[in-house]
Short mmCIF file of C-alpha atoms in Angstrom, two decimals:
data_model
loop_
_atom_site.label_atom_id
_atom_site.label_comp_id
_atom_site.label_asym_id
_atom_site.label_seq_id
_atom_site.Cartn_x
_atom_site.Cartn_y
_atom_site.Cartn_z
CA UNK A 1 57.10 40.51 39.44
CA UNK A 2 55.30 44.03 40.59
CA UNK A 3 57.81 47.17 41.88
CA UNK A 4 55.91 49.23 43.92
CA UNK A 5 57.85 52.56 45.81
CA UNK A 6 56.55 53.70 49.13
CA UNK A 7 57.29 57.47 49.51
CA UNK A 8 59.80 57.46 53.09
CA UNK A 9 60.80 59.70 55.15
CA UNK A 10 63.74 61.93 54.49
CA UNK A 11 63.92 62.06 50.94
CA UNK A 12 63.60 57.65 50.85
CA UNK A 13 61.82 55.73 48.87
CA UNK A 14 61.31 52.02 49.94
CA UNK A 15 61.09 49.31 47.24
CA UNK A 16 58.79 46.61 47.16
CA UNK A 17 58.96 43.23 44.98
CA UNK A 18 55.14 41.82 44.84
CA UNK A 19 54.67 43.14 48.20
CA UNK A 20 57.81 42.39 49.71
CA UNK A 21 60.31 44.92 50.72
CA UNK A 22 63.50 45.00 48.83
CA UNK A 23 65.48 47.60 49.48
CA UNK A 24 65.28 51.59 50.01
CA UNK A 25 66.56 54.49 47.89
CA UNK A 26 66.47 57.73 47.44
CA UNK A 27 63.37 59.56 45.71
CA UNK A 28 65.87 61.50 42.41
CA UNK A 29 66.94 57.58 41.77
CA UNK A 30 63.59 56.26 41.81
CA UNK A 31 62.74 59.58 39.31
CA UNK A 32 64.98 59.05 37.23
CA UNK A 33 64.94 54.52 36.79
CA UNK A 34 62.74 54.75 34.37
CA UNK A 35 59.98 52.31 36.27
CA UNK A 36 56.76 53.57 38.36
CA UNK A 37 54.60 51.76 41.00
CA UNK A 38 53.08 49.00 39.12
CA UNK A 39 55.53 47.91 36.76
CA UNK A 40 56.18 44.08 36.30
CA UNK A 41 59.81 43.07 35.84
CA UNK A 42 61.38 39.94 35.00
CA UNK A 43 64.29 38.43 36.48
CA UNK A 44 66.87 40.15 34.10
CA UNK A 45 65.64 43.57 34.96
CA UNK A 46 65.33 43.09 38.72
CA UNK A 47 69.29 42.02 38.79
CA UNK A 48 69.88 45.05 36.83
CA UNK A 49 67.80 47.44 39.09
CA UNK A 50 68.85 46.15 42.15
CA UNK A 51 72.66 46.36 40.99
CA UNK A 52 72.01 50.08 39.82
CA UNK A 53 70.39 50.76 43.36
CA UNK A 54 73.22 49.12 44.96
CA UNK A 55 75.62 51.35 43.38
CA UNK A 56 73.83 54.29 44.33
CA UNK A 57 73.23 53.63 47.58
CA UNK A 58 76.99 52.89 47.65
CA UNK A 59 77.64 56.31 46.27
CA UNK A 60 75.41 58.55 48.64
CA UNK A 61 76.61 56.56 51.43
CA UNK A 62 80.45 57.55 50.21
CA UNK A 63 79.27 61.10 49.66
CA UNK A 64 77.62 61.74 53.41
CA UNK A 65 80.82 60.64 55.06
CA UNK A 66 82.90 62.81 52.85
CA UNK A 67 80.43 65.98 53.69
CA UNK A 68 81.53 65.01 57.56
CA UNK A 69 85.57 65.18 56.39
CA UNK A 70 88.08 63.91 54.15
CA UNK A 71 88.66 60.51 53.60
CA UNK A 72 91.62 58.45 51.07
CA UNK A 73 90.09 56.09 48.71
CA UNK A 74 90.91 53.05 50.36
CA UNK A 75 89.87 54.14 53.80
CA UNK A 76 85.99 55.64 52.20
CA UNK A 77 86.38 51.85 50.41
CA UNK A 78 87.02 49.93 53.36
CA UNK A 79 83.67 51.89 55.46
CA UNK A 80 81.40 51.79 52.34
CA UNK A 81 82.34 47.42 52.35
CA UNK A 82 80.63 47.15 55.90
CA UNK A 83 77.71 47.36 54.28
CA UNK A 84 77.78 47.20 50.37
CA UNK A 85 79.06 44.95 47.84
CA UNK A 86 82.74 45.42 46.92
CA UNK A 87 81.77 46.05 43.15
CA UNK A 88 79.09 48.76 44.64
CA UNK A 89 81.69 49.94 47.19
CA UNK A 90 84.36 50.17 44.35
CA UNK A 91 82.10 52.15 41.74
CA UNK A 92 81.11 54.39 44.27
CA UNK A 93 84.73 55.26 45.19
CA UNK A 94 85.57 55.79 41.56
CA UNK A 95 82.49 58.25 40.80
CA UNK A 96 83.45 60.31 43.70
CA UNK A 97 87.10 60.59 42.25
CA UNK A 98 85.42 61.44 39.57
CA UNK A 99 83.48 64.63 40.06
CA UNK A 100 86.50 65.76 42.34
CA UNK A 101 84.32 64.59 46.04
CA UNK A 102 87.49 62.16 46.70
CA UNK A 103 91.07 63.23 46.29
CA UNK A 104 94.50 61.53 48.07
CA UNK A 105 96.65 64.25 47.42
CA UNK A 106 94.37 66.77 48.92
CA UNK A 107 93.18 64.07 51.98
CA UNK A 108 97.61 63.55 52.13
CA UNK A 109 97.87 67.15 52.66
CA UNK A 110 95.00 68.23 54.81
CA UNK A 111 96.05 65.29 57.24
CA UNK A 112 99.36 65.68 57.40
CA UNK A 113 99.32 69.49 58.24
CA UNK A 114 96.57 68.07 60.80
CA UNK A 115 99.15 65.60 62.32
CA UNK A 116 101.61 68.48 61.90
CA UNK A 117 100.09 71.22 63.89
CA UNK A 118 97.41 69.49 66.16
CA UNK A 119 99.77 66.48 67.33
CA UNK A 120 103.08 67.77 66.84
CA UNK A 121 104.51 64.37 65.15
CA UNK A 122 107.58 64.48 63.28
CA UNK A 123 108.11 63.06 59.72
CA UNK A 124 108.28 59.33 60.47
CA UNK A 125 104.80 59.51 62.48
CA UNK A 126 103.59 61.60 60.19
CA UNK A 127 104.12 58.63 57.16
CA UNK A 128 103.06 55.98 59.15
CA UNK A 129 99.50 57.39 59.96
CA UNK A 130 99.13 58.34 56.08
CA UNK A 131 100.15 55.06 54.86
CA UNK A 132 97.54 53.69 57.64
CA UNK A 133 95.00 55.56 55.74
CA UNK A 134 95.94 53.62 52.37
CA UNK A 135 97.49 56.65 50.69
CA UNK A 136 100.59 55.98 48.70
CA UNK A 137 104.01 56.63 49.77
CA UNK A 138 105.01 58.84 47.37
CA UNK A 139 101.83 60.99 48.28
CA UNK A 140 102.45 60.81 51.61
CA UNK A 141 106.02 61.57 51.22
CA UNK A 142 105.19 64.54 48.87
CA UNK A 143 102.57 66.18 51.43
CA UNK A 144 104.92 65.45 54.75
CA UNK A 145 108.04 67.20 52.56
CA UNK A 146 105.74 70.22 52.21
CA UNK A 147 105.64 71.15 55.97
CA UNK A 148 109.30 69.88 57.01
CA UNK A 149 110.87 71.88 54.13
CA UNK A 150 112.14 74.93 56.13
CA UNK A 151 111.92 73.45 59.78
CA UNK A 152 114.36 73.13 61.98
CA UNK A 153 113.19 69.14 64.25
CA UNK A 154 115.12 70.16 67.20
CA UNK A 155 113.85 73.89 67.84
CA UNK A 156 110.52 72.10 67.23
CA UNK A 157 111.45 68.81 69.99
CA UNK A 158 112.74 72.04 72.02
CA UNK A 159 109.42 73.37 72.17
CA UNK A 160 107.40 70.60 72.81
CA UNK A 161 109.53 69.56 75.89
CA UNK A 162 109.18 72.76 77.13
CA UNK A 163 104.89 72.94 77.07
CA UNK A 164 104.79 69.45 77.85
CA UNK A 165 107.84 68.21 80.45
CA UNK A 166 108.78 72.04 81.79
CA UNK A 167 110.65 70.35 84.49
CA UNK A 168 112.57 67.43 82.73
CA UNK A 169 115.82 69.50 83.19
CA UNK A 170 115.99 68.12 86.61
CA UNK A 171 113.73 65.05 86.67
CA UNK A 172 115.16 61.99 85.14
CA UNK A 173 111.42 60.18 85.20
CA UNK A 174 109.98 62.83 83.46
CA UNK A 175 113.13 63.27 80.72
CA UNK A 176 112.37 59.62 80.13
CA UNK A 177 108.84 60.05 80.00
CA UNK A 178 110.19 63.10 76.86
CA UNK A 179 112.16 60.17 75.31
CA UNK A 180 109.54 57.68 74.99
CA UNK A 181 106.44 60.21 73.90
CA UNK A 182 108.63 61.79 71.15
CA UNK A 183 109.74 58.63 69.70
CA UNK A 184 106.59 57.09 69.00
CA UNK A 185 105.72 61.03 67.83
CA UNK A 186 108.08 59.87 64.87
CA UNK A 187 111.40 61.63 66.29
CA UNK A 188 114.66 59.84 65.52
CA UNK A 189 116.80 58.83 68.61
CA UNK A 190 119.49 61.33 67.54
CA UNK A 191 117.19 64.76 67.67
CA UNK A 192 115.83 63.84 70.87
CA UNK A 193 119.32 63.28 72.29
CA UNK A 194 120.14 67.10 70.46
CA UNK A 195 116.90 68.47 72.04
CA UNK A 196 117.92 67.01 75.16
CA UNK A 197 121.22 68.64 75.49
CA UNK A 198 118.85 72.18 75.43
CA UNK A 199 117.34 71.17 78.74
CA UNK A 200 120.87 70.65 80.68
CA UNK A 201 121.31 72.44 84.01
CA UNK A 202 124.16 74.20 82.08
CA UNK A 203 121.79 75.61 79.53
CA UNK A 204 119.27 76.59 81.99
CA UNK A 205 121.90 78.17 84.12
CA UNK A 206 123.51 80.28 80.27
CA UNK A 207 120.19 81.30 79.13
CA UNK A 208 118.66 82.63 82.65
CA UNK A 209 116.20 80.33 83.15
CA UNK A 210 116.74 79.06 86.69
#
């Protein structure tokens, strides 16, 4: 059987088997295979060539959607199997933990300080997303610790009642509405019901407010 490479755009090289097209990599792969245009391979060395390709196309694939943002392991593993081989997908994840591309407890921390500051969740949210992304619990539990070390939930409910429901001291629909948004923000029933109390007519009347 005949290789032949067909210079591509972008930096691709497209591989053909006696004329047929096989699959596409990139040019420093092709460099560096050992084969040139012309070559005849038997079975043995196709399998092994196209399994080396597959795992490098596995691993560039992994390494463009990490240059676009973090990813955990398992989430990078679970894209990379829509269209690769698990072993590919699997070797690729473990090269880019590897050279340092692919880290969980710096993906845990970045994206639970995102979770933290951008959505305002509280601990339990915070957990739940994390372990959504496939990194471990005591990871996530580790990174989530970080940022609730020294902060007070309620003052923090307080203030997100007040930019988001600034009226729910007198509007039952809306203190409702409060309830149910900072529950599923990870809240437990008992600081909502102590933020609450902040946002009494009483307390508006003591601290000025009305």
């Amino acid at each position: 059987m005949k290789i032949t490479a067909k210079e591509g755009r972008y930096n691709k090289v497209h591989i053909h088997i006696d004329d047929e097209y096989l699959l596409t990599v990139d040019a420093a792969y092709w460099l560096s295979c050992g084969y040139v245009s012309g070559d005849e391979l038997n079975e043995r060395e196709l399998a092994a060539f196209k399994d080396a390709a597959g795992s490098r196309r596995a691993f560039n694939a992994g390494a463009q959607l990490l240059s676009r943002r973090e990813h955990s392991s398992k989430e990078l593993y679970n894209k990379l199997l829509k269209n690769y081989e698990p072993e590919f997908a699997a070797e690729a994840v473990a090269r880019l933990v590897e050279i340092g591309m692919l880290n969980d407890e710096r993906f845990a921390r970045m994206y639970a300080s995102e979770l933290y500051e951008k959505k305002g969740y509280g601990k339990k949210r915070i957990l739940y997303e994390l372990s959504q992304k496939g990194v471990e619990r005591t990871l996530a539990e580790e990174a989530t610790e970080e940022l609730f070390q020294d902060e007070d939930n309620i003052e923090r409910i307080v203030d997100i009642i007040r930019k988001k429901y600034y009226n729910v001291q007198c509007d039952e629909k809306q203190r409702r509405r409060a309830t149910a948004y900072l529950m599923r923000a990870g809240y437990s029933p008992s600081e909502i019901r102590r933020a609450m109390e902040c946002f009494s007519v009483d307390s508006y009347e003591e601290e000025g407010w009305y």
